[in-house]
């Protein structure tokens, strides 16, 4: 992958000893690996939610296994791995994003708790690339195309057990279509919206929704 024209995004995190999280973005689209090669705003809000919740002690993911779906640049999952070195984070996306994910993992130094795999929601067999049942699944801006709603909902169901917690963020663009995803998701999951007062005080937006869900028992 030629990263000559890539630009770096840095996200400050609140761990006292921590340098910013760094990810490269393909701002010009030269690498042709699709929409995931830049950071999306819902990802920023979810990453800062994780930062805020872990720094206040409200969320402790020590020892947990975490899977991110549709990682893109990997900003969200890498942020969590940096915040909680004692949890195990697996990033995932389509094949074409893997070189960027690997590159961005390396950019953040030696992270033994971080890896990346190919997981296309439209290929059910790819779920077997995940060798564990995740305690947490992260998804940011994964429902911007309605054709992906069912594959994503099916993937979430396939990879979860009743103890799995899904943290899902999206920016609202087409309310009616998003409502259909929520209806589809609610057939197999129960969830609540994460209130603005639980989110990072600054890095939040009235256009970006966060949900905290689990499969129905
Ligand atoms: C809008 S981007 C969001 C990227 C990242 N989560 C963020 O918030 O910056 C959507 C992501 O979903 C991924 N994606 C699209 N179709 C997918 C599929 N069928 N299976 C897995 N990931 C997919 C894209 O490659 C991209 O990384």
PDB file of C-alpha atoms and ligand atoms in Angstrom:
ATOM      1  CA  UNK A   1       0.000   0.000   0.000  1.00  0.00           C
ATOM      2  CA  UNK A   2       1.453   3.363  -1.043  1.00  0.00           C
ATOM      3  CA  UNK A   3       0.845   5.683   1.906  1.00  0.00           C
ATOM      4  CA  UNK A   4       2.655   8.665   0.394  1.00  0.00           C
ATOM      5  CA  UNK A   5      -0.447  10.854   0.316  1.00  0.00           C
ATOM      6  CA  UNK A   6      -1.961   9.572   3.575  1.00  0.00           C
ATOM      7  CA  UNK A   7      -2.466  12.012   6.423  1.00  0.00           C
ATOM      8  CA  UNK A   8      -2.316  11.269  10.121  1.00  0.00           C
ATOM      9  CA  UNK A   9      -5.189  11.767  12.535  1.00  0.00           C
ATOM     10  CA  UNK A  10      -4.332  12.071  16.239  1.00  0.00           C
ATOM     11  CA  UNK A  11      -6.814  11.582  19.035  1.00  0.00           C
ATOM     12  CA  UNK A  12      -5.884  12.692  22.547  1.00  0.00           C
ATOM     13  CA  UNK A  13      -6.800  10.204  25.257  1.00  0.00           C
ATOM     14  CA  UNK A  14      -7.018  10.834  28.957  1.00  0.00           C
ATOM     15  CA  UNK A  15      -4.715   8.143  30.370  1.00  0.00           C
ATOM     16  CA  UNK A  16      -2.071  10.166  32.209  1.00  0.00           C
ATOM     17  CA  UNK A  17       0.916   8.493  30.561  1.00  0.00           C
ATOM     18  CA  UNK A  18      -0.607   8.138  27.100  1.00  0.00           C
ATOM     19  CA  UNK A  19       0.490   9.721  23.860  1.00  0.00           C
ATOM     20  CA  UNK A  20      -2.313  10.398  21.340  1.00  0.00           C
ATOM     21  CA  UNK A  21      -3.825   7.544  19.350  1.00  0.00           C
ATOM     22  CA  UNK A  22      -2.536   7.818  15.776  1.00  0.00           C
ATOM     23  CA  UNK A  23      -4.135   6.563  12.584  1.00  0.00           C
ATOM     24  CA  UNK A  24      -3.324   7.177   8.941  1.00  0.00           C
ATOM     25  CA  UNK A  25      -6.181   8.139   6.621  1.00  0.00           C
ATOM     26  CA  UNK A  26      -6.330   7.965   2.859  1.00  0.00           C
ATOM     27  CA  UNK A  27      -7.742  11.452   2.448  1.00  0.00           C
ATOM     28  CA  UNK A  28      -7.453  11.444  -1.349  1.00  0.00           C
ATOM     29  CA  UNK A  29      -8.809   7.917  -1.911  1.00  0.00           C
ATOM     30  CA  UNK A  30      -5.633   6.966  -3.808  1.00  0.00           C
ATOM     31  CA  UNK A  31      -5.444   3.473  -2.268  1.00  0.00           C
ATOM     32  CA  UNK A  32      -9.007   2.686  -3.389  1.00  0.00           C
ATOM     33  CA  UNK A  33      -9.954   0.784  -0.236  1.00  0.00           C
ATOM     34  CA  UNK A  34     -13.328   2.419   0.160  1.00  0.00           C
ATOM     35  CA  UNK A  35     -15.153   4.550   2.686  1.00  0.00           C
ATOM     36  CA  UNK A  36     -13.368   3.000   5.661  1.00  0.00           C
ATOM     37  CA  UNK A  37     -10.043   4.610   4.815  1.00  0.00           C
ATOM     38  CA  UNK A  38     -10.981   7.848   6.579  1.00  0.00           C
ATOM     39  CA  UNK A  39     -12.174   8.472  10.142  1.00  0.00           C
ATOM     40  CA  UNK A  40     -15.937   8.951  10.470  1.00  0.00           C
ATOM     41  CA  UNK A  41     -17.503  11.222  13.067  1.00  0.00           C
ATOM     42  CA  UNK A  42     -19.511   8.461  14.790  1.00  0.00           C
ATOM     43  CA  UNK A  43     -16.203   6.650  15.320  1.00  0.00           C
ATOM     44  CA  UNK A  44     -14.760   9.708  17.013  1.00  0.00           C
ATOM     45  CA  UNK A  45     -17.772   9.988  19.306  1.00  0.00           C
ATOM     46  CA  UNK A  46     -17.621   6.281  20.194  1.00  0.00           C
ATOM     47  CA  UNK A  47     -13.844   6.419  20.805  1.00  0.00           C
ATOM     48  CA  UNK A  48     -14.223   9.425  23.111  1.00  0.00           C
ATOM     49  CA  UNK A  49     -17.175   7.757  24.871  1.00  0.00           C
ATOM     50  CA  UNK A  50     -14.872   4.815  25.650  1.00  0.00           C
ATOM     51  CA  UNK A  51     -12.158   7.227  26.797  1.00  0.00           C
ATOM     52  CA  UNK A  52     -14.570   9.129  29.053  1.00  0.00           C
ATOM     53  CA  UNK A  53     -16.213   6.033  30.522  1.00  0.00           C
ATOM     54  CA  UNK A  54     -12.920   4.253  31.247  1.00  0.00           C
ATOM     55  CA  UNK A  55     -11.275   7.386  32.682  1.00  0.00           C
ATOM     56  CA  UNK A  56     -14.172   7.986  35.089  1.00  0.00           C
ATOM     57  CA  UNK A  57     -14.155   4.309  36.095  1.00  0.00           C
ATOM     58  CA  UNK A  58     -17.730   3.786  34.859  1.00  0.00           C
ATOM     59  CA  UNK A  59     -16.553   1.211  32.329  1.00  0.00           C
ATOM     60  CA  UNK A  60     -13.938  -1.386  33.160  1.00  0.00           C
ATOM     61  CA  UNK A  61     -13.105  -3.774  30.354  1.00  0.00           C
ATOM     62  CA  UNK A  62     -10.084  -5.396  32.012  1.00  0.00           C
ATOM     63  CA  UNK A  63      -9.735  -8.961  30.822  1.00  0.00           C
ATOM     64  CA  UNK A  64     -12.563  -8.615  28.284  1.00  0.00           C
ATOM     65  CA  UNK A  65     -12.484  -9.723  24.659  1.00  0.00           C
ATOM     66  CA  UNK A  66     -13.541  -7.054  22.174  1.00  0.00           C
ATOM     67  CA  UNK A  67     -14.360  -7.295  18.470  1.00  0.00           C
ATOM     68  CA  UNK A  68     -14.799  -4.232  16.272  1.00  0.00           C
ATOM     69  CA  UNK A  69     -16.835  -4.649  13.065  1.00  0.00           C
ATOM     70  CA  UNK A  70     -16.199  -2.384  10.063  1.00  0.00           C
ATOM     71  CA  UNK A  71     -13.136  -0.883  11.765  1.00  0.00           C
ATOM     72  CA  UNK A  72     -12.088   1.307   8.832  1.00  0.00           C
ATOM     73  CA  UNK A  73      -8.895   3.034  10.023  1.00  0.00           C
ATOM     74  CA  UNK A  74      -9.209   1.190  13.352  1.00  0.00           C
ATOM     75  CA  UNK A  75      -9.453   4.370  15.411  1.00  0.00           C
ATOM     76  CA  UNK A  76     -12.136   3.070  17.813  1.00  0.00           C
ATOM     77  CA  UNK A  77     -10.640  -0.338  18.544  1.00  0.00           C
ATOM     78  CA  UNK A  78      -7.073   0.994  18.728  1.00  0.00           C
ATOM     79  CA  UNK A  79      -8.231   3.669  21.175  1.00  0.00           C
ATOM     80  CA  UNK A  80      -9.786   1.022  23.408  1.00  0.00           C
ATOM     81  CA  UNK A  81      -6.688  -1.198  23.224  1.00  0.00           C
ATOM     82  CA  UNK A  82      -4.554   1.809  24.215  1.00  0.00           C
ATOM     83  CA  UNK A  83      -6.894   2.727  27.070  1.00  0.00           C
ATOM     84  CA  UNK A  84      -7.154  -0.800  28.421  1.00  0.00           C
ATOM     85  CA  UNK A  85      -3.966  -2.763  27.663  1.00  0.00           C
ATOM     86  CA  UNK A  86      -5.394  -5.656  29.681  1.00  0.00           C
ATOM     87  CA  UNK A  87      -8.273  -6.289  27.296  1.00  0.00           C
ATOM     88  CA  UNK A  88      -7.893  -8.126  23.991  1.00  0.00           C
ATOM     89  CA  UNK A  89      -9.128  -6.222  20.911  1.00  0.00           C
ATOM     90  CA  UNK A  90      -9.666  -7.640  17.432  1.00  0.00           C
ATOM     91  CA  UNK A  91     -10.305  -5.199  14.577  1.00  0.00           C
ATOM     92  CA  UNK A  92     -12.097  -6.370  11.431  1.00  0.00           C
ATOM     93  CA  UNK A  93     -13.150  -5.144   8.022  1.00  0.00           C
ATOM     94  CA  UNK A  94     -13.213  -6.190   4.403  1.00  0.00           C
ATOM     95  CA  UNK A  95     -10.005  -7.541   2.854  1.00  0.00           C
ATOM     96  CA  UNK A  96      -9.020  -4.237   1.234  1.00  0.00           C
ATOM     97  CA  UNK A  97      -8.823  -2.444   4.603  1.00  0.00           C
ATOM     98  CA  UNK A  98      -6.465  -4.947   6.245  1.00  0.00           C
ATOM     99  CA  UNK A  99      -3.178  -3.314   5.098  1.00  0.00           C
ATOM    100  CA  UNK A 100      -4.332   0.031   6.554  1.00  0.00           C
ATOM    101  CA  UNK A 101      -5.477  -1.630   9.803  1.00  0.00           C
ATOM    102  CA  UNK A 102      -2.127  -3.418  10.170  1.00  0.00           C
ATOM    103  CA  UNK A 103      -0.288  -0.199   9.454  1.00  0.00           C
ATOM    104  CA  UNK A 104      -2.319   1.724  12.030  1.00  0.00           C
ATOM    105  CA  UNK A 105      -1.835  -0.965  14.660  1.00  0.00           C
ATOM    106  CA  UNK A 106       1.938  -0.713  14.114  1.00  0.00           C
ATOM    107  CA  UNK A 107       1.822   3.098  14.267  1.00  0.00           C
ATOM    108  CA  UNK A 108       0.698   2.871  17.885  1.00  0.00           C
ATOM    109  CA  UNK A 109       3.712   0.860  19.024  1.00  0.00           C
ATOM    110  CA  UNK A 110       3.899  -2.641  20.364  1.00  0.00           C
ATOM    111  CA  UNK A 111       0.339  -3.668  21.156  1.00  0.00           C
ATOM    112  CA  UNK A 112       0.196  -7.321  22.049  1.00  0.00           C
ATOM    113  CA  UNK A 113      -3.529  -7.005  22.763  1.00  0.00           C
ATOM    114  CA  UNK A 114      -4.486  -5.871  19.262  1.00  0.00           C
ATOM    115  CA  UNK A 115      -4.996  -7.741  15.958  1.00  0.00           C
ATOM    116  CA  UNK A 116      -6.938  -7.410  12.692  1.00  0.00           C
ATOM    117  CA  UNK A 117      -8.850  -9.935  10.596  1.00  0.00           C
ATOM    118  CA  UNK A 118     -10.939 -10.023   7.443  1.00  0.00           C
ATOM    119  CA  UNK A 119     -14.657 -10.176   8.260  1.00  0.00           C
ATOM    120  CA  UNK A 120     -17.134  -9.307   5.526  1.00  0.00           C
ATOM    121  CA  UNK A 121     -20.705  -9.206   6.886  1.00  0.00           C
ATOM    122  CA  UNK A 122     -21.975 -10.494   3.546  1.00  0.00           C
ATOM    123  CA  UNK A 123     -19.893 -13.677   3.847  1.00  0.00           C
ATOM    124  CA  UNK A 124     -21.309 -15.624   6.822  1.00  0.00           C
ATOM    125  CA  UNK A 125     -18.348 -18.055   6.800  1.00  0.00           C
ATOM    126  CA  UNK A 126     -16.053 -15.166   7.806  1.00  0.00           C
ATOM    127  CA  UNK A 127     -17.554 -15.274  11.299  1.00  0.00           C
ATOM    128  CA  UNK A 128     -15.460 -18.381  11.871  1.00  0.00           C
ATOM    129  CA  UNK A 129     -12.360 -16.134  11.609  1.00  0.00           C
ATOM    130  CA  UNK A 130     -13.319 -14.961  15.112  1.00  0.00           C
ATOM    131  CA  UNK A 131     -12.037 -17.643  17.446  1.00  0.00           C
ATOM    132  CA  UNK A 132     -13.853 -16.404  20.574  1.00  0.00           C
ATOM    133  CA  UNK A 133     -17.273 -15.132  21.614  1.00  0.00           C
ATOM    134  CA  UNK A 134     -16.698 -11.419  22.208  1.00  0.00           C
ATOM    135  CA  UNK A 135     -17.644  -9.816  25.506  1.00  0.00           C
ATOM    136  CA  UNK A 136     -17.996  -6.526  23.637  1.00  0.00           C
ATOM    137  CA  UNK A 137     -18.697  -5.741  19.970  1.00  0.00           C
ATOM    138  CA  UNK A 138     -18.067  -2.205  18.697  1.00  0.00           C
ATOM    139  CA  UNK A 139     -19.668  -0.782  15.531  1.00  0.00           C
ATOM    140  CA  UNK A 140     -19.427   2.814  14.350  1.00  0.00           C
ATOM    141  CA  UNK A 141     -21.172   4.104  11.261  1.00  0.00           C
ATOM    142  CA  UNK A 142     -22.002   0.652   9.948  1.00  0.00           C
ATOM    143  CA  UNK A 143     -25.581   1.330   8.819  1.00  0.00           C
ATOM    144  CA  UNK A 144     -25.136   4.148   6.339  1.00  0.00           C
ATOM    145  CA  UNK A 145     -26.265   1.888   3.471  1.00  0.00           C
ATOM    146  CA  UNK A 146     -29.546   0.017   3.845  1.00  0.00           C
ATOM    147  CA  UNK A 147     -28.249  -3.010   1.919  1.00  0.00           C
ATOM    148  CA  UNK A 148     -25.884  -3.639   4.829  1.00  0.00           C
ATOM    149  CA  UNK A 149     -28.590  -3.598   7.519  1.00  0.00           C
ATOM    150  CA  UNK A 150     -29.513  -7.275   7.371  1.00  0.00           C
ATOM    151  CA  UNK A 151     -25.936  -8.563   6.892  1.00  0.00           C
ATOM    152  CA  UNK A 152     -24.816  -6.476   9.876  1.00  0.00           C
ATOM    153  CA  UNK A 153     -27.752  -7.547  12.081  1.00  0.00           C
ATOM    154  CA  UNK A 154     -27.131 -11.198  11.140  1.00  0.00           C
ATOM    155  CA  UNK A 155     -23.401 -10.863  11.849  1.00  0.00           C
ATOM    156  CA  UNK A 156     -24.093  -9.344  15.272  1.00  0.00           C
ATOM    157  CA  UNK A 157     -26.457 -12.212  16.094  1.00  0.00           C
ATOM    158  CA  UNK A 158     -24.032 -14.872  14.848  1.00  0.00           C
ATOM    159  CA  UNK A 159     -21.106 -13.562  16.880  1.00  0.00           C
ATOM    160  CA  UNK A 160     -22.925 -12.873  20.164  1.00  0.00           C
ATOM    161  CA  UNK A 161     -24.071 -14.922  23.084  1.00  0.00           C
ATOM    162  CA  UNK A 162     -26.464 -13.657  25.746  1.00  0.00           C
ATOM    163  CA  UNK A 163     -23.617 -12.022  27.703  1.00  0.00           C
ATOM    164  CA  UNK A 164     -22.243 -10.071  24.743  1.00  0.00           C
ATOM    165  CA  UNK A 165     -22.650  -6.305  24.859  1.00  0.00           C
ATOM    166  CA  UNK A 166     -22.859  -4.320  21.620  1.00  0.00           C
ATOM    167  CA  UNK A 167     -21.870  -0.643  21.558  1.00  0.00           C
ATOM    168  CA  UNK A 168     -23.176   0.774  18.294  1.00  0.00           C
ATOM    169  CA  UNK A 169     -22.844   4.366  17.068  1.00  0.00           C
ATOM    170  CA  UNK A 170     -24.126   6.012  13.926  1.00  0.00           C
ATOM    171  CA  UNK A 171     -24.644   9.437  12.470  1.00  0.00           C
ATOM    172  CA  UNK A 172     -28.212  10.026  11.395  1.00  0.00           C
ATOM    173  CA  UNK A 173     -28.656  10.780   7.697  1.00  0.00           C
ATOM    174  CA  UNK A 174     -31.857   9.024   6.599  1.00  0.00           C
ATOM    175  CA  UNK A 175     -34.031   8.646   9.648  1.00  0.00           C
ATOM    176  CA  UNK A 176     -36.599   6.327   8.034  1.00  0.00           C
ATOM    177  CA  UNK A 177     -33.945   3.866   6.853  1.00  0.00           C
ATOM    178  CA  UNK A 178     -32.122   3.923  10.179  1.00  0.00           C
ATOM    179  CA  UNK A 179     -35.411   3.238  11.968  1.00  0.00           C
ATOM    180  CA  UNK A 180     -35.745   0.100   9.851  1.00  0.00           C
ATOM    181  CA  UNK A 181     -32.322  -1.111  11.002  1.00  0.00           C
ATOM    182  CA  UNK A 182     -33.302  -0.425  14.605  1.00  0.00           C
ATOM    183  CA  UNK A 183     -36.519  -2.436  14.110  1.00  0.00           C
ATOM    184  CA  UNK A 184     -34.551  -5.296  12.546  1.00  0.00           C
ATOM    185  CA  UNK A 185     -31.934  -5.239  15.293  1.00  0.00           C
ATOM    186  CA  UNK A 186     -34.605  -5.185  18.001  1.00  0.00           C
ATOM    187  CA  UNK A 187     -35.970  -8.543  16.796  1.00  0.00           C
ATOM    188  CA  UNK A 188     -32.945 -10.226  18.363  1.00  0.00           C
ATOM    189  CA  UNK A 189     -31.413  -7.594  20.648  1.00  0.00           C
ATOM    190  CA  UNK A 190     -32.661  -5.330  23.385  1.00  0.00           C
ATOM    191  CA  UNK A 191     -30.876  -2.025  23.750  1.00  0.00           C
ATOM    192  CA  UNK A 192     -30.976   1.436  25.229  1.00  0.00           C
ATOM    193  CA  UNK A 193     -29.681   4.713  23.925  1.00  0.00           C
ATOM    194  CA  UNK A 194     -26.640   6.129  25.671  1.00  0.00           C
ATOM    195  CA  UNK A 195     -27.617   9.573  26.950  1.00  0.00           C
ATOM    196  CA  UNK A 196     -25.576  12.717  26.171  1.00  0.00           C
ATOM    197  CA  UNK A 197     -24.684  13.041  29.871  1.00  0.00           C
ATOM    198  CA  UNK A 198     -22.967   9.622  29.741  1.00  0.00           C
ATOM    199  CA  UNK A 199     -20.916  10.611  26.684  1.00  0.00           C
ATOM    200  CA  UNK A 200     -17.766  12.691  26.514  1.00  0.00           C
ATOM    201  CA  UNK A 201     -18.819  16.208  27.524  1.00  0.00           C
ATOM    202  CA  UNK A 202     -17.389  17.820  24.370  1.00  0.00           C
ATOM    203  CA  UNK A 203     -17.036  15.076  21.748  1.00  0.00           C
ATOM    204  CA  UNK A 204     -20.721  14.361  21.167  1.00  0.00           C
ATOM    205  CA  UNK A 205     -23.298  15.514  18.644  1.00  0.00           C
ATOM    206  CA  UNK A 206     -27.063  15.659  18.398  1.00  0.00           C
ATOM    207  CA  UNK A 207     -26.735  13.905  15.000  1.00  0.00           C
ATOM    208  CA  UNK A 208     -24.846  10.926  16.421  1.00  0.00           C
ATOM    209  CA  UNK A 209     -26.613   8.189  18.375  1.00  0.00           C
ATOM    210  CA  UNK A 210     -24.998   5.631  20.649  1.00  0.00           C
ATOM    211  CA  UNK A 211     -26.725   2.404  21.706  1.00  0.00           C
ATOM    212  CA  UNK A 212     -25.816  -0.222  24.283  1.00  0.00           C
ATOM    213  CA  UNK A 213     -27.390  -3.586  23.417  1.00  0.00           C
ATOM    214  CA  UNK A 214     -27.407  -7.299  24.223  1.00  0.00           C
ATOM    215  CA  UNK A 215     -29.070 -10.295  22.596  1.00  0.00           C
ATOM    216  CA  UNK A 216     -32.513 -11.148  23.922  1.00  0.00           C
ATOM    217  CA  UNK A 217     -32.473 -14.175  26.225  1.00  0.00           C
TER     218      UNK A 217
HETATM  219  C1  LIG B   1     -18.735   4.480   7.205  1.00  0.00           C
HETATM  220  S1  LIG B   1     -17.315   3.505   7.389  1.00  0.00           S
HETATM  221  C2  LIG B   1     -16.979   3.620   9.132  1.00  0.00           C
HETATM  222  C3  LIG B   1     -15.577   3.243   9.465  1.00  0.00           C
HETATM  223  C4  LIG B   1     -15.210   3.294  10.948  1.00  0.00           C
HETATM  224  N1  LIG B   1     -16.030   2.377  11.723  1.00  0.00           N
HETATM  225  C5  LIG B   1     -15.332   4.696  11.489  1.00  0.00           C
HETATM  226  O1  LIG B   1     -16.267   4.968  12.264  1.00  0.00           O
HETATM  227  O2  LIG B   1     -14.480   5.527  11.138  1.00  0.00           O
HETATM  228  C6  LIG B   1     -18.059   1.866   7.248  1.00  0.00           C
HETATM  229  C7  LIG B   1     -17.094   0.721   7.426  1.00  0.00           C
HETATM  230  O3  LIG B   1     -17.798  -0.497   7.199  1.00  0.00           O
HETATM  231  C8  LIG B   1     -17.016  -1.318   6.365  1.00  0.00           C
HETATM  232  N2  LIG B   1     -17.870  -2.219   5.594  1.00  0.00           N
HETATM  233  C9  LIG B   1     -18.674  -1.925   4.545  1.00  0.00           C
HETATM  234  N3  LIG B   1     -19.259  -3.018   4.074  1.00  0.00           N
HETATM  235  C10 LIG B   1     -18.829  -4.040   4.854  1.00  0.00           C
HETATM  236  C11 LIG B   1     -19.060  -5.429   4.848  1.00  0.00           C
HETATM  237  N4  LIG B   1     -19.862  -5.998   3.944  1.00  0.00           N
HETATM  238  N5  LIG B   1     -18.454  -6.183   5.778  1.00  0.00           N
HETATM  239  C12 LIG B   1     -17.629  -5.616   6.686  1.00  0.00           C
HETATM  240  N6  LIG B   1     -17.353  -4.305   6.757  1.00  0.00           N
HETATM  241  C13 LIG B   1     -17.945  -3.533   5.828  1.00  0.00           C
HETATM  242  C14 LIG B   1     -16.281  -0.345   5.466  1.00  0.00           C
HETATM  243  O4  LIG B   1     -15.152  -0.930   4.853  1.00  0.00           O
HETATM  244  C15 LIG B   1     -15.949   0.751   6.442  1.00  0.00           C
HETATM  245  O5  LIG B   1     -14.754   0.516   7.105  1.00  0.00           O
END
